[in-house]
mmCIF file of C-alpha atoms and ligand atoms in Angstrom:
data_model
loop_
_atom_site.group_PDB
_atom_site.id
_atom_site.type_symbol
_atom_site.label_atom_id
_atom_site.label_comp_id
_atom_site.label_asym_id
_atom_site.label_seq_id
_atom_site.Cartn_x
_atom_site.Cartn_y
_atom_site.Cartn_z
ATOM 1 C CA UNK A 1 -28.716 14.531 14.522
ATOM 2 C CA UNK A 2 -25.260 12.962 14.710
ATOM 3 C CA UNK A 3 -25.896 9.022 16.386
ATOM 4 C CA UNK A 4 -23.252 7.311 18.405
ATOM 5 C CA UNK A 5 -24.275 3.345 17.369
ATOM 6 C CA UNK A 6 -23.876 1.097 20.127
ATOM 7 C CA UNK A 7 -25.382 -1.682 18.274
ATOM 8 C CA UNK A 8 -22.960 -4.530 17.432
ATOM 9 C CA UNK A 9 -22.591 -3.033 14.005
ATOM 10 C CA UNK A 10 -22.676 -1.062 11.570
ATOM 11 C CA UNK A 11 -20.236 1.089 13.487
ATOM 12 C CA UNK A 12 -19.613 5.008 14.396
ATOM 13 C CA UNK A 13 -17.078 6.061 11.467
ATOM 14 C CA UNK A 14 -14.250 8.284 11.525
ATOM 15 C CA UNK A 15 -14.165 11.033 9.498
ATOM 16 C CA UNK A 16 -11.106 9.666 7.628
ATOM 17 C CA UNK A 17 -13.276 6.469 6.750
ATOM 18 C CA UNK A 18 -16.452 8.663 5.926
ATOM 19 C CA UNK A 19 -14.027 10.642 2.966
ATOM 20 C CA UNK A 20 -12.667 7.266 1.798
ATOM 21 C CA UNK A 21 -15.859 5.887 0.738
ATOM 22 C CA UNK A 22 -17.090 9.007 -1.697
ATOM 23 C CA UNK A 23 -13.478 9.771 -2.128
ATOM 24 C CA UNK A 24 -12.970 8.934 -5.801
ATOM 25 C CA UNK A 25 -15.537 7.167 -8.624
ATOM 26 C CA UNK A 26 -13.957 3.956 -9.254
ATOM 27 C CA UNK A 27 -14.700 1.564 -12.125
ATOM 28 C CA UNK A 28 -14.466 -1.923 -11.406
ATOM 29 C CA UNK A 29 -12.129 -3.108 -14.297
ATOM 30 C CA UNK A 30 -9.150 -0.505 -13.699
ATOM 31 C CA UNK A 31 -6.117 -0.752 -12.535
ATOM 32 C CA UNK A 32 -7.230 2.095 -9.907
ATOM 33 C CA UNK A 33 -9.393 -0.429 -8.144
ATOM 34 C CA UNK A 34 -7.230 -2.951 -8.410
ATOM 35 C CA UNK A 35 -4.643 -1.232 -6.231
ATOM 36 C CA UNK A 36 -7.415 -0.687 -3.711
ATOM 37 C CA UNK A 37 -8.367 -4.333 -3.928
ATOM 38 C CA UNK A 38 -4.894 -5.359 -3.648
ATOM 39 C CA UNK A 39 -4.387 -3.075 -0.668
ATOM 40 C CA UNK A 40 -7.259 -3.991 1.528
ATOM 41 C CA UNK A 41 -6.453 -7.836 0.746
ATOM 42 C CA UNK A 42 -2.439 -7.432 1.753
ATOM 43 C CA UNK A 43 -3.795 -5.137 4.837
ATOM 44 C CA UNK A 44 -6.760 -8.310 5.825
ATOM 45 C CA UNK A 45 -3.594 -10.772 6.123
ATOM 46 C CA UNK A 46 -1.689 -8.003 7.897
ATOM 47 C CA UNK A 47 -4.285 -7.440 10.935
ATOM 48 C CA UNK A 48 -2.636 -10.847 12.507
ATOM 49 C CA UNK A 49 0.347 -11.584 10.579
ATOM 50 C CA UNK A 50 -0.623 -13.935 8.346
ATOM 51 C CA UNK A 51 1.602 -15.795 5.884
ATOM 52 C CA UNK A 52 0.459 -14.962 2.233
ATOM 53 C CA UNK A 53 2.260 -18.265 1.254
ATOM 54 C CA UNK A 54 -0.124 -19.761 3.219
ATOM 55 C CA UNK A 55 -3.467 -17.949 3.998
ATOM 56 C CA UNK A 56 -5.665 -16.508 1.495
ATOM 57 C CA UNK A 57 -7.990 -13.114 2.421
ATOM 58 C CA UNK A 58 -11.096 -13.265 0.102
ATOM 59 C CA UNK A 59 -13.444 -10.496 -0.464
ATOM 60 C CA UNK A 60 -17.113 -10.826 -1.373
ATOM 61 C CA UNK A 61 -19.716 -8.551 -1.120
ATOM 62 C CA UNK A 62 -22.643 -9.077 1.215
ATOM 63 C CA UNK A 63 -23.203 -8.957 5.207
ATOM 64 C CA UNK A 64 -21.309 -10.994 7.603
ATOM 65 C CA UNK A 65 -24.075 -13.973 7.155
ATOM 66 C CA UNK A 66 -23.143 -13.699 3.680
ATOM 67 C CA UNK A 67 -19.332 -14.272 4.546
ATOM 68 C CA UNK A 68 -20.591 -17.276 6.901
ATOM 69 C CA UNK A 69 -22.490 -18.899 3.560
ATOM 70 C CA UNK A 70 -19.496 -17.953 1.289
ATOM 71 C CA UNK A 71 -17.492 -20.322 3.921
ATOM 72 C CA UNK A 72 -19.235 -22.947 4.795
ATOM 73 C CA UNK A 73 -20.524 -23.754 0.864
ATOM 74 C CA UNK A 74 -17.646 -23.059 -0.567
ATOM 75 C CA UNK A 75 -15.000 -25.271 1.816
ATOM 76 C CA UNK A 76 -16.643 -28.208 3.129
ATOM 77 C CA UNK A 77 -16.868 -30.856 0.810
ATOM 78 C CA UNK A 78 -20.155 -33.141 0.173
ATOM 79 C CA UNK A 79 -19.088 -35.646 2.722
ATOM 80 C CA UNK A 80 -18.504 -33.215 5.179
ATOM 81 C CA UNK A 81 -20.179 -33.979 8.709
ATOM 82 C CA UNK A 82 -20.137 -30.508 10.724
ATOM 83 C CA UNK A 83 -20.769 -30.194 14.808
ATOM 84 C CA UNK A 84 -21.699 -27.145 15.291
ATOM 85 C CA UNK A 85 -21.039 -25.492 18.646
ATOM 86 C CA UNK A 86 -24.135 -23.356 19.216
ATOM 87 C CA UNK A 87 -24.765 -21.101 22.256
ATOM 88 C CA UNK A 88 -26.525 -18.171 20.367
ATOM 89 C CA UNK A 89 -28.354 -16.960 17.529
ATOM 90 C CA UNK A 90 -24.763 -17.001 15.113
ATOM 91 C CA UNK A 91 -24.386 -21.008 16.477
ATOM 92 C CA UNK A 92 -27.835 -21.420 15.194
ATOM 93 C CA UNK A 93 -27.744 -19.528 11.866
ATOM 94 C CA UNK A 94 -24.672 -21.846 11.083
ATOM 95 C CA UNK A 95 -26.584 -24.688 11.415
ATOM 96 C CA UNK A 96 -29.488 -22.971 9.583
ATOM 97 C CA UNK A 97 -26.693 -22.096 6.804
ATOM 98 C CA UNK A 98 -25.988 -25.955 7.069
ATOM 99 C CA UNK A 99 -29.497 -27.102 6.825
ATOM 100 C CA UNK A 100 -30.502 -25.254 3.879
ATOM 101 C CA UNK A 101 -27.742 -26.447 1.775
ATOM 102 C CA UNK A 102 -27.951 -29.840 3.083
ATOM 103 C CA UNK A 103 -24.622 -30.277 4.876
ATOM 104 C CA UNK A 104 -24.922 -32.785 7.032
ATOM 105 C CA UNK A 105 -24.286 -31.372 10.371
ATOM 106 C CA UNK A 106 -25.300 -32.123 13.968
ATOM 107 C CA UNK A 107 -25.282 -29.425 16.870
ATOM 108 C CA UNK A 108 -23.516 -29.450 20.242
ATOM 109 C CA UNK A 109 -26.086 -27.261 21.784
ATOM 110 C CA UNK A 110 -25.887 -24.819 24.953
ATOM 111 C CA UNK A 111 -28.307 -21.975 26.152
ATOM 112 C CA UNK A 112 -28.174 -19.114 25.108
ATOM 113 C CA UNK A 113 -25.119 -17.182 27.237
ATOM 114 C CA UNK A 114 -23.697 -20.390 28.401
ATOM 115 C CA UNK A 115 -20.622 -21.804 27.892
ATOM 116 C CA UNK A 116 -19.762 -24.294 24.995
ATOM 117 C CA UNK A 117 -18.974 -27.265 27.061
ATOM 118 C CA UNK A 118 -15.200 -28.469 26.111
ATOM 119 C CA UNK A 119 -15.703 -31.754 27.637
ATOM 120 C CA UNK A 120 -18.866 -32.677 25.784
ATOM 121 C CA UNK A 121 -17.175 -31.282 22.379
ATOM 122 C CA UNK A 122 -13.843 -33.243 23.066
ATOM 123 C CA UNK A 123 -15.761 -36.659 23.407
ATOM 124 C CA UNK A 124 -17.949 -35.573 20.373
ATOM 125 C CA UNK A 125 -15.001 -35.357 18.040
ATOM 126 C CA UNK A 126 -13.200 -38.770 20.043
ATOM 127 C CA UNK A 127 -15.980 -40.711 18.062
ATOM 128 C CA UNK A 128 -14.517 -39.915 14.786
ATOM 129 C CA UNK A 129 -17.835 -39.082 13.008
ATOM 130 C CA UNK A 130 -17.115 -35.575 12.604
ATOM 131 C CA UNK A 131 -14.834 -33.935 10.106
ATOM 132 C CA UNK A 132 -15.201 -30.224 10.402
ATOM 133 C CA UNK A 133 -16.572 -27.782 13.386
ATOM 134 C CA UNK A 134 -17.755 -24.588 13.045
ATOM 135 C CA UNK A 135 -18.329 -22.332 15.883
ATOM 136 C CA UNK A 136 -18.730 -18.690 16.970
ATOM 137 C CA UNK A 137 -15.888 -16.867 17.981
ATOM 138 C CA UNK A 138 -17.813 -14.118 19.931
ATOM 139 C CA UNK A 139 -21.734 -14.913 20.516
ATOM 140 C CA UNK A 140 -22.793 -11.285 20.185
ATOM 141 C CA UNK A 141 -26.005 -12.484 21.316
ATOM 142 C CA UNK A 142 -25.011 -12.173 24.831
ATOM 143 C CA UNK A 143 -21.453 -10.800 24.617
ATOM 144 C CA UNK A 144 -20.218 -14.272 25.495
ATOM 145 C CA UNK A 145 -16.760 -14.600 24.309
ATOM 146 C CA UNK A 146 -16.243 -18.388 23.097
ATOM 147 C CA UNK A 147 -12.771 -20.314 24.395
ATOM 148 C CA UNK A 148 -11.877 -20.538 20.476
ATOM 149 C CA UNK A 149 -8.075 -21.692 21.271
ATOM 150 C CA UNK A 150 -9.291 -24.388 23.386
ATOM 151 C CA UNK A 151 -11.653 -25.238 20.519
ATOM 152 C CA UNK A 152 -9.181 -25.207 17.836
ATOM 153 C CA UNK A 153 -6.788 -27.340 19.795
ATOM 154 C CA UNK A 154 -9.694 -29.740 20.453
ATOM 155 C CA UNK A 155 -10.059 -30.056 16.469
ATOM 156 C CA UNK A 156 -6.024 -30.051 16.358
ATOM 157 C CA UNK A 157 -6.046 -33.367 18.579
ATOM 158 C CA UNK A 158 -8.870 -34.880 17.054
ATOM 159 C CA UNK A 159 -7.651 -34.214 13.470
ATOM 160 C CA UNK A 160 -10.408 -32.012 12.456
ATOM 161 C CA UNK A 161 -11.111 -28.488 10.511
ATOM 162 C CA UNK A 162 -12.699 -25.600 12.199
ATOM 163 C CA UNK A 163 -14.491 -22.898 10.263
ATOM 164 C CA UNK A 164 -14.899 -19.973 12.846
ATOM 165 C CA UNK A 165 -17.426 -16.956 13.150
ATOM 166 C CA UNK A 166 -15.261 -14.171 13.706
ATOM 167 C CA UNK A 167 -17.807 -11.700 12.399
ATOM 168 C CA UNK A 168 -17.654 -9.732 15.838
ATOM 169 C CA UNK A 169 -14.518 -10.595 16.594
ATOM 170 C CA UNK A 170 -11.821 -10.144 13.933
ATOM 171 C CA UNK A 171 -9.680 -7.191 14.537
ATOM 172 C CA UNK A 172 -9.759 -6.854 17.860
ATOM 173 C CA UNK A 173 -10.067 -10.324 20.064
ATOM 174 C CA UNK A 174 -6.850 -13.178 19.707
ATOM 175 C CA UNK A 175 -7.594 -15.473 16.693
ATOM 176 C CA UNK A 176 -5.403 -18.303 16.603
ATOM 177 C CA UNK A 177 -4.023 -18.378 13.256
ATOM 178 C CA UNK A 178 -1.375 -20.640 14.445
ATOM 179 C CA UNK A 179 -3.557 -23.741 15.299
ATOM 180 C CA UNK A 180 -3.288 -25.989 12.292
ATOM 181 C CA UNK A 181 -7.049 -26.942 13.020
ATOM 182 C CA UNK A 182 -7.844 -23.414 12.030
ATOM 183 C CA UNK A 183 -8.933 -23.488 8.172
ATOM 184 C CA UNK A 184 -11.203 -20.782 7.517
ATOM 185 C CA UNK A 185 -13.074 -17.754 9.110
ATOM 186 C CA UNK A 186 -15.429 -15.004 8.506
ATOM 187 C CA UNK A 187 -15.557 -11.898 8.633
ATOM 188 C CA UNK A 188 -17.152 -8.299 7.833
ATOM 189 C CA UNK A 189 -15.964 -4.755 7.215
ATOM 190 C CA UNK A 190 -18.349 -2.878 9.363
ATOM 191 C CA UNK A 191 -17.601 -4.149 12.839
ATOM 192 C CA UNK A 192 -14.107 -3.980 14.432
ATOM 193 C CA UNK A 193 -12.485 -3.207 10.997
ATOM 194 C CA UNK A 194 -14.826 -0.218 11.655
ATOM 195 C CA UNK A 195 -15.177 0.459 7.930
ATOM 196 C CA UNK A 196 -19.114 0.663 5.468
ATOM 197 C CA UNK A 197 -21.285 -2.579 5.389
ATOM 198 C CA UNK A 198 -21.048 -4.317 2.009
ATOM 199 C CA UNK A 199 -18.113 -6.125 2.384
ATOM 200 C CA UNK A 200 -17.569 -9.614 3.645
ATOM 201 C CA UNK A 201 -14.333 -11.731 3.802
ATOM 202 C CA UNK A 202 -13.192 -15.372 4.354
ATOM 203 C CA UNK A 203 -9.854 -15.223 5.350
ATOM 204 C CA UNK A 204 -8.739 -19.509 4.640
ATOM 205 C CA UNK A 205 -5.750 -21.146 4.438
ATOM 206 C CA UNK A 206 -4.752 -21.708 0.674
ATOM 207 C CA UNK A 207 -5.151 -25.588 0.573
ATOM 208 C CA UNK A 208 -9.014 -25.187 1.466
ATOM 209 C CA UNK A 209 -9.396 -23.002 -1.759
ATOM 210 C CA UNK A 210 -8.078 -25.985 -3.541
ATOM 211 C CA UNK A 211 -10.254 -28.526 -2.607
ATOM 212 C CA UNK A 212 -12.348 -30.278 -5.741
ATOM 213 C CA UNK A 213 -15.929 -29.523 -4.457
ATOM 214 C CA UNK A 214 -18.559 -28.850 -6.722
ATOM 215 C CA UNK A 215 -20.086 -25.335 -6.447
ATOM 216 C CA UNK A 216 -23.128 -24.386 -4.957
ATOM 217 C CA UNK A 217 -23.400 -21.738 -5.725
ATOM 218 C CA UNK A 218 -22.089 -18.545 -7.950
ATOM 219 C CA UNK A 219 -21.803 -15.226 -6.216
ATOM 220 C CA UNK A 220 -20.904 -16.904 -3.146
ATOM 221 C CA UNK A 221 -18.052 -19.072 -4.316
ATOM 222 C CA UNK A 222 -15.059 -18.307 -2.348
ATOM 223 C CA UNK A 223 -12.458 -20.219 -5.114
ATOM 224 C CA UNK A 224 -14.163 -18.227 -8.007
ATOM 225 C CA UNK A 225 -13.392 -14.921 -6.257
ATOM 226 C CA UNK A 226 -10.193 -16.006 -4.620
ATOM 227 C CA UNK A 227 -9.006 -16.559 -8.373
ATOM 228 C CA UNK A 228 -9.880 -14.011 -10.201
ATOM 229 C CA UNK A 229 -8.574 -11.340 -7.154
ATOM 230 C CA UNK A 230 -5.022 -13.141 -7.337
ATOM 231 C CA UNK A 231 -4.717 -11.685 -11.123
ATOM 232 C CA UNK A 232 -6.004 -8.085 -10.044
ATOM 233 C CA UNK A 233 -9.288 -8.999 -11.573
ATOM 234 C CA UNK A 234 -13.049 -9.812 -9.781
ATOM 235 C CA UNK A 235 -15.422 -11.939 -11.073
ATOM 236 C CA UNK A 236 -18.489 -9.391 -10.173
ATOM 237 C CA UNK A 237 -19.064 -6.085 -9.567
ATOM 238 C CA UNK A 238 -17.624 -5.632 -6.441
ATOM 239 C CA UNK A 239 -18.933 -3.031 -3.495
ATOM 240 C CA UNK A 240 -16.068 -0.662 -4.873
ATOM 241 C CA UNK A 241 -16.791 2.103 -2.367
ATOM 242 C CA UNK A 242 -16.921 -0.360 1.024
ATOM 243 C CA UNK A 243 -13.730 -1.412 -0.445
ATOM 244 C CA UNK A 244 -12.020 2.072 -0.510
ATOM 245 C CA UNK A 245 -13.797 2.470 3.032
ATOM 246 C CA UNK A 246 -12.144 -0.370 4.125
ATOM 247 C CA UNK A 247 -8.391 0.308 2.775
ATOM 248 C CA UNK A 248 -8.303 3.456 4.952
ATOM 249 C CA UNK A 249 -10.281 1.606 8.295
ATOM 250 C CA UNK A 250 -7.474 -0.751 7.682
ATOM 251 C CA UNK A 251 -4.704 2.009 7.235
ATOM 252 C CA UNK A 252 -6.086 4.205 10.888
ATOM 253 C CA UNK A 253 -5.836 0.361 12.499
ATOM 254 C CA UNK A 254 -2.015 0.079 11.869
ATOM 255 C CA UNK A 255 -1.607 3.383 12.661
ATOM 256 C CA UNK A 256 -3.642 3.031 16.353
ATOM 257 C CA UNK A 257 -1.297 -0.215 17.170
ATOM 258 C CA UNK A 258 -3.643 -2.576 15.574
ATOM 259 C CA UNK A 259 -5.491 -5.188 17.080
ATOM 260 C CA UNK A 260 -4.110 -5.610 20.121
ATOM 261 C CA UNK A 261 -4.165 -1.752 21.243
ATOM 262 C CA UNK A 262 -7.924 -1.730 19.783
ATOM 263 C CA UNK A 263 -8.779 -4.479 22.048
ATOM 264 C CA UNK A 264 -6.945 -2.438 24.985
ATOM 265 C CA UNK A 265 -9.509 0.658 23.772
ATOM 266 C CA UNK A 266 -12.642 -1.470 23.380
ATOM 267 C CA UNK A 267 -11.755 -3.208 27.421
ATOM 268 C CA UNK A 268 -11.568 0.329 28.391
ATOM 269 C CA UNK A 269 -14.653 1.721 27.185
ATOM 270 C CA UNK A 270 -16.754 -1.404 28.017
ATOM 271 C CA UNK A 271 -15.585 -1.332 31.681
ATOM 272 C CA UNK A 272 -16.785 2.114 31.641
ATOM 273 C CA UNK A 273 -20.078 1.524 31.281
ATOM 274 C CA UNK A 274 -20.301 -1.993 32.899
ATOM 275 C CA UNK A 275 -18.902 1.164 36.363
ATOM 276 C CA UNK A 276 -21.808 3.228 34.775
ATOM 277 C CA UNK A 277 -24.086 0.487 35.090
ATOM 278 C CA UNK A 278 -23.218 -1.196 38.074
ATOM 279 C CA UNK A 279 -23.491 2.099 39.889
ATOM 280 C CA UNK A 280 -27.128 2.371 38.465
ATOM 281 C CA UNK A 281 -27.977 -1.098 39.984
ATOM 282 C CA UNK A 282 -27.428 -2.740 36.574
ATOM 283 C CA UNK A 283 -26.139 -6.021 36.850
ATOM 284 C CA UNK A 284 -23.730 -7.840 33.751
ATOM 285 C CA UNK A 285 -25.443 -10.827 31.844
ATOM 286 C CA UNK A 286 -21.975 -12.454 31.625
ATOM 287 C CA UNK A 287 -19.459 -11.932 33.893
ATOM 288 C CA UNK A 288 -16.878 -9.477 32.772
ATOM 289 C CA UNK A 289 -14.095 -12.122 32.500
ATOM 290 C CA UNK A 290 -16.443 -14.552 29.886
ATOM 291 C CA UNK A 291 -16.957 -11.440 27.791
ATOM 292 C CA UNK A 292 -16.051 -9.989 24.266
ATOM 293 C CA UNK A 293 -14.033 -6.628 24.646
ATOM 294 C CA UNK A 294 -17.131 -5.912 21.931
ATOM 295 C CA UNK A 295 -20.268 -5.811 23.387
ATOM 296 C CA UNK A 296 -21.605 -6.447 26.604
ATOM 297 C CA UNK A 297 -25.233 -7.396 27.872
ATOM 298 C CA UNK A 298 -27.149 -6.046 30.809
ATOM 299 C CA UNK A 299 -30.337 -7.082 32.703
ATOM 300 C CA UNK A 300 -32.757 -4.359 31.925
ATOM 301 C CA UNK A 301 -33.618 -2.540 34.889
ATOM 302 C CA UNK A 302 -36.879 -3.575 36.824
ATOM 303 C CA UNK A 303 -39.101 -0.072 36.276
ATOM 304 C CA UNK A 304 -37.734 0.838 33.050
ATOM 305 C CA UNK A 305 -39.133 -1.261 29.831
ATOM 306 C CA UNK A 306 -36.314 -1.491 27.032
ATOM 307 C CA UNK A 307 -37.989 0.698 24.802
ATOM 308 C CA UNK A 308 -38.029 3.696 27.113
ATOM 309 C CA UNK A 309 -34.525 2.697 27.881
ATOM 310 C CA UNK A 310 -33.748 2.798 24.147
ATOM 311 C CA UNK A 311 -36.006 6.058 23.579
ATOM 312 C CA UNK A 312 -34.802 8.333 25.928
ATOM 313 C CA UNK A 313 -30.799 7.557 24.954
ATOM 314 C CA UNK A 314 -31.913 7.894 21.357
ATOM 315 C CA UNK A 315 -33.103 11.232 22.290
ATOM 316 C CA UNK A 316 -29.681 11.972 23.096
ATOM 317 C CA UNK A 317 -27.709 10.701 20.524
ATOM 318 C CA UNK A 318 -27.425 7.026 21.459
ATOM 319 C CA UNK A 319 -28.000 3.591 19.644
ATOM 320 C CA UNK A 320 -28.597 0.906 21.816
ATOM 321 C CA UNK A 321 -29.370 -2.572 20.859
ATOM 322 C CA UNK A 322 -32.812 -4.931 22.417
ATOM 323 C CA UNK A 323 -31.508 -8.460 23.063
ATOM 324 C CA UNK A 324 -33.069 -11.445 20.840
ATOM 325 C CA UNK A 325 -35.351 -13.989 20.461
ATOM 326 C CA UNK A 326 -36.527 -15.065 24.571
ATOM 327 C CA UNK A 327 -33.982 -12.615 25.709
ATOM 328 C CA UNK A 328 -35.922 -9.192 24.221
ATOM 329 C CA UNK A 329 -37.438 -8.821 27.399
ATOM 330 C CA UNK A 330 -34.947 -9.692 29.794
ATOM 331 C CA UNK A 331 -31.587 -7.683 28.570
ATOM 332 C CA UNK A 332 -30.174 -4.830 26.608
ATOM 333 C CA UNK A 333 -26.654 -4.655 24.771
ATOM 334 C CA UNK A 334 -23.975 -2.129 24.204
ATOM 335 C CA UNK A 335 -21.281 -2.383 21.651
ATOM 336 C CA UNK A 336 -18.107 0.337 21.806
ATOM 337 C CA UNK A 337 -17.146 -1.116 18.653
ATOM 338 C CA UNK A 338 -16.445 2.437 15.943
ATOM 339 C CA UNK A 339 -15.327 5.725 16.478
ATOM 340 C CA UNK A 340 -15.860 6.725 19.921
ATOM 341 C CA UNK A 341 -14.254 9.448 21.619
ATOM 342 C CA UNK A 342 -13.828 9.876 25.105
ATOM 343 C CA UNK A 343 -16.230 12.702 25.315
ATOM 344 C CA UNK A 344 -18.999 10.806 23.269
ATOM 345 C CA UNK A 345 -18.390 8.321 26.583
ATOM 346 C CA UNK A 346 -18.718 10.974 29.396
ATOM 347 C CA UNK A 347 -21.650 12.309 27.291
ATOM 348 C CA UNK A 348 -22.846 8.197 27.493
ATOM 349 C CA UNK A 349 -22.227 8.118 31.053
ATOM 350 C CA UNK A 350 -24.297 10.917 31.822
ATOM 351 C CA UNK A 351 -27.459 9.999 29.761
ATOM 352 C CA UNK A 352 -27.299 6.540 31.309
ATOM 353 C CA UNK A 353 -27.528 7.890 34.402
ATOM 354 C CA UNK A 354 -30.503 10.464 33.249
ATOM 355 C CA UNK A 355 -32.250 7.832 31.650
ATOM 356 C CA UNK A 356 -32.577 5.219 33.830
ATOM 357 C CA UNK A 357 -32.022 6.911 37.679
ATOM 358 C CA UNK A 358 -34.522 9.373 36.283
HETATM 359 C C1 LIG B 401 -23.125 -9.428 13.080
HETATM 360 C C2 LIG B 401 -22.839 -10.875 13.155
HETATM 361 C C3 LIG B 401 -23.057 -11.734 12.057
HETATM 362 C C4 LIG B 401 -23.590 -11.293 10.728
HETATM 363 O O1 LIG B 401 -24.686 -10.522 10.735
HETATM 364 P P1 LIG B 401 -25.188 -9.777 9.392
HETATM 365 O O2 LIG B 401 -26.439 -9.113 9.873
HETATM 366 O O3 LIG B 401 -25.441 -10.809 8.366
HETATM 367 O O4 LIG B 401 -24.107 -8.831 8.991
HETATM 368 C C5 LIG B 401 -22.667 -13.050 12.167
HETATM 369 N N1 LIG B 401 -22.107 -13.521 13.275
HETATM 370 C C6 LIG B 401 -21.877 -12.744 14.345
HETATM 371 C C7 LIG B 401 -21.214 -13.341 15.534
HETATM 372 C C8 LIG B 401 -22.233 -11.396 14.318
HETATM 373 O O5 LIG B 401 -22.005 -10.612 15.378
#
């Protein structure tokens, strides 16, 4: 049976992608791969017009938590001191990432689905303890999209570094690149790149790679990488066939009008089934306006437990995702992240309204 994922990742793949990935056996150490390699990190930088004088696109293989450790252990220095704006499991797990390394970090904390408050993290960075932030851009938790520009210009004013989360965000939600606050963020290939899991990228400004802090780690070290990828070389094997995936995902996004006109497509569909919804008595977690273009969350119906919810859409071809933690029994999600075609939505529509009117 062919699935339509709704879950925030992996993604629904076009058939173009799909080829790309099986298309050709690649070693590692040839100048075929490199030219891949080269391609997907020139087409990275390209997604928002970033300077290669200035920013650096580094690939690693791994999942987008991996991409989150690669940052945060390879950039901050030991003397870092981190706030942490958390309002959702990816808040937390940078902390967590944090805490296990011992990076000394202290969390500006919110509920889960609330906003960050600006006020509380403007005064927090006024005291001058703090040298680096590191926040979610999208909380896929809830759907909650974070104010990141008004978060990098807080850092901006206060003279301080933000690494971002922009694991559900980058390639299709306003990053701002621009902000000199804005050192470093993570990514994945298997979200709104819509390319194959395996792949995960830092994309950091150049003078962050260049910073004299000891490693700690190997595999994860974004310098290490970042040097050996500037001289068509890799340090490791790298996931060669996520990588071919990816040059083509990157390839159909230039050719659909990039991020901005996949944002336009992801708005669309997600209003669609917020209508879908709403006419089913199905009420928005977070109000339309606070939410990604990605993924929203919905309050699970009163007679209808989320597992018969997710059973009887399965049944029909659709991946839906349980919310976490506290919020398991209280919400469901849907991404229209990936290849989705207007029919797969009027199919959606339809079983939604099967499902859950009965
Ligand atoms: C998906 C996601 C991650 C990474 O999850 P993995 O399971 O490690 O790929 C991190 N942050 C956010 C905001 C995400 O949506």
């Amino acid at each position: 049976m062919r699935f339509i994922l709704l879950n925030p990742g992996p993604v629904s793949l076009s058939e173009g992608v799909r080829r790309a990935a099986t298309r050709v056996d690649l070693c590692h150490r040839e100048p075929e791969y490199f030219e891949v390699q080269d391609q997907v990190i020139e087409g990275l930088l390209d997604v928002y017009g970033c300077d290669s004088g200035q920013w650096a696109a580094v690939l690693t293989g791994g999942s987008g938590t991996s991409a989150l450790e690669a940052m945060m252990t390879s950039l901050l220095p030991a003397e870092a001191h981190v706030l942490v704006a958390e309002n959702g499991v990816y808040g937390e797990r940078l902390s967590r990432i944090a805490a296990v390394y011992g990076i000394r970090s202290q969390a500006l904390r919110a509920q889960w689905g609330e906003p960050i408050n600006l006020d509380a993290l403007d005064a927090q960075l006024a005291t001058g303890e703090f040298t680096h932030v590191a926040a979610v851009h999208h909380e896929t938790t809830t759907g909650r999209l974070n104010p990141v520009a008004e978060i990098a210009a807080a850092c901006s004013k206060h003279g301080v570094s933000l690494l971002l989360d922009a694991v559900s965000s980058f390639g299709a939600e306003a990053i701002p690149f621009e902000e000199p606050s804005l050192m470093a963020m993570a990514a994945t290939a298997n979200k709104c790149l819509h390319g194959i899991p395996g792949l995960a990228m830092v994309l950091c400004r150049r003078e962050a790679l260049q910073q004299e802090i000891e490693p700690r780690g190997l595999s994860l070290h974004l310098p290490g990488w970042a040097e050996h990828q500037a001289r068509q070389s890799t340090p490791f094997t790298p996931a060669v066939n996520a990588v071919l995936a990816l040059a083509q995902a990157l390839a159909e996004l230039r050719q659909q009008g990039g991020w901005r006109a996949r944002r336009a497509r992801y708005m669309e569909l997600a209003a669609r089934v917020a209508d879908t919804c709403r006419e089913l008595g199905i009420a928005e977690w977070i109000p339309a306006g606070e939410s990604s273009c990605v993924l929203r969350s919905y309050h699970l119906p009163v007679d209808l437990g989320y597992d018969e919810l997710h059973d009887g859409l399965k049944q029909q071809g659709f991946i839906i995702y349980a919310g976490q933690g506290d919020l398991a029994s209280k919400l469901f999600r849907i991404s229209t992240m990936g290849e989705i075609s207007d029919r797969d939505m009027a199919r959606l529509e339809q079983a939604l309204k099967t499902v859950i009117a009965g």
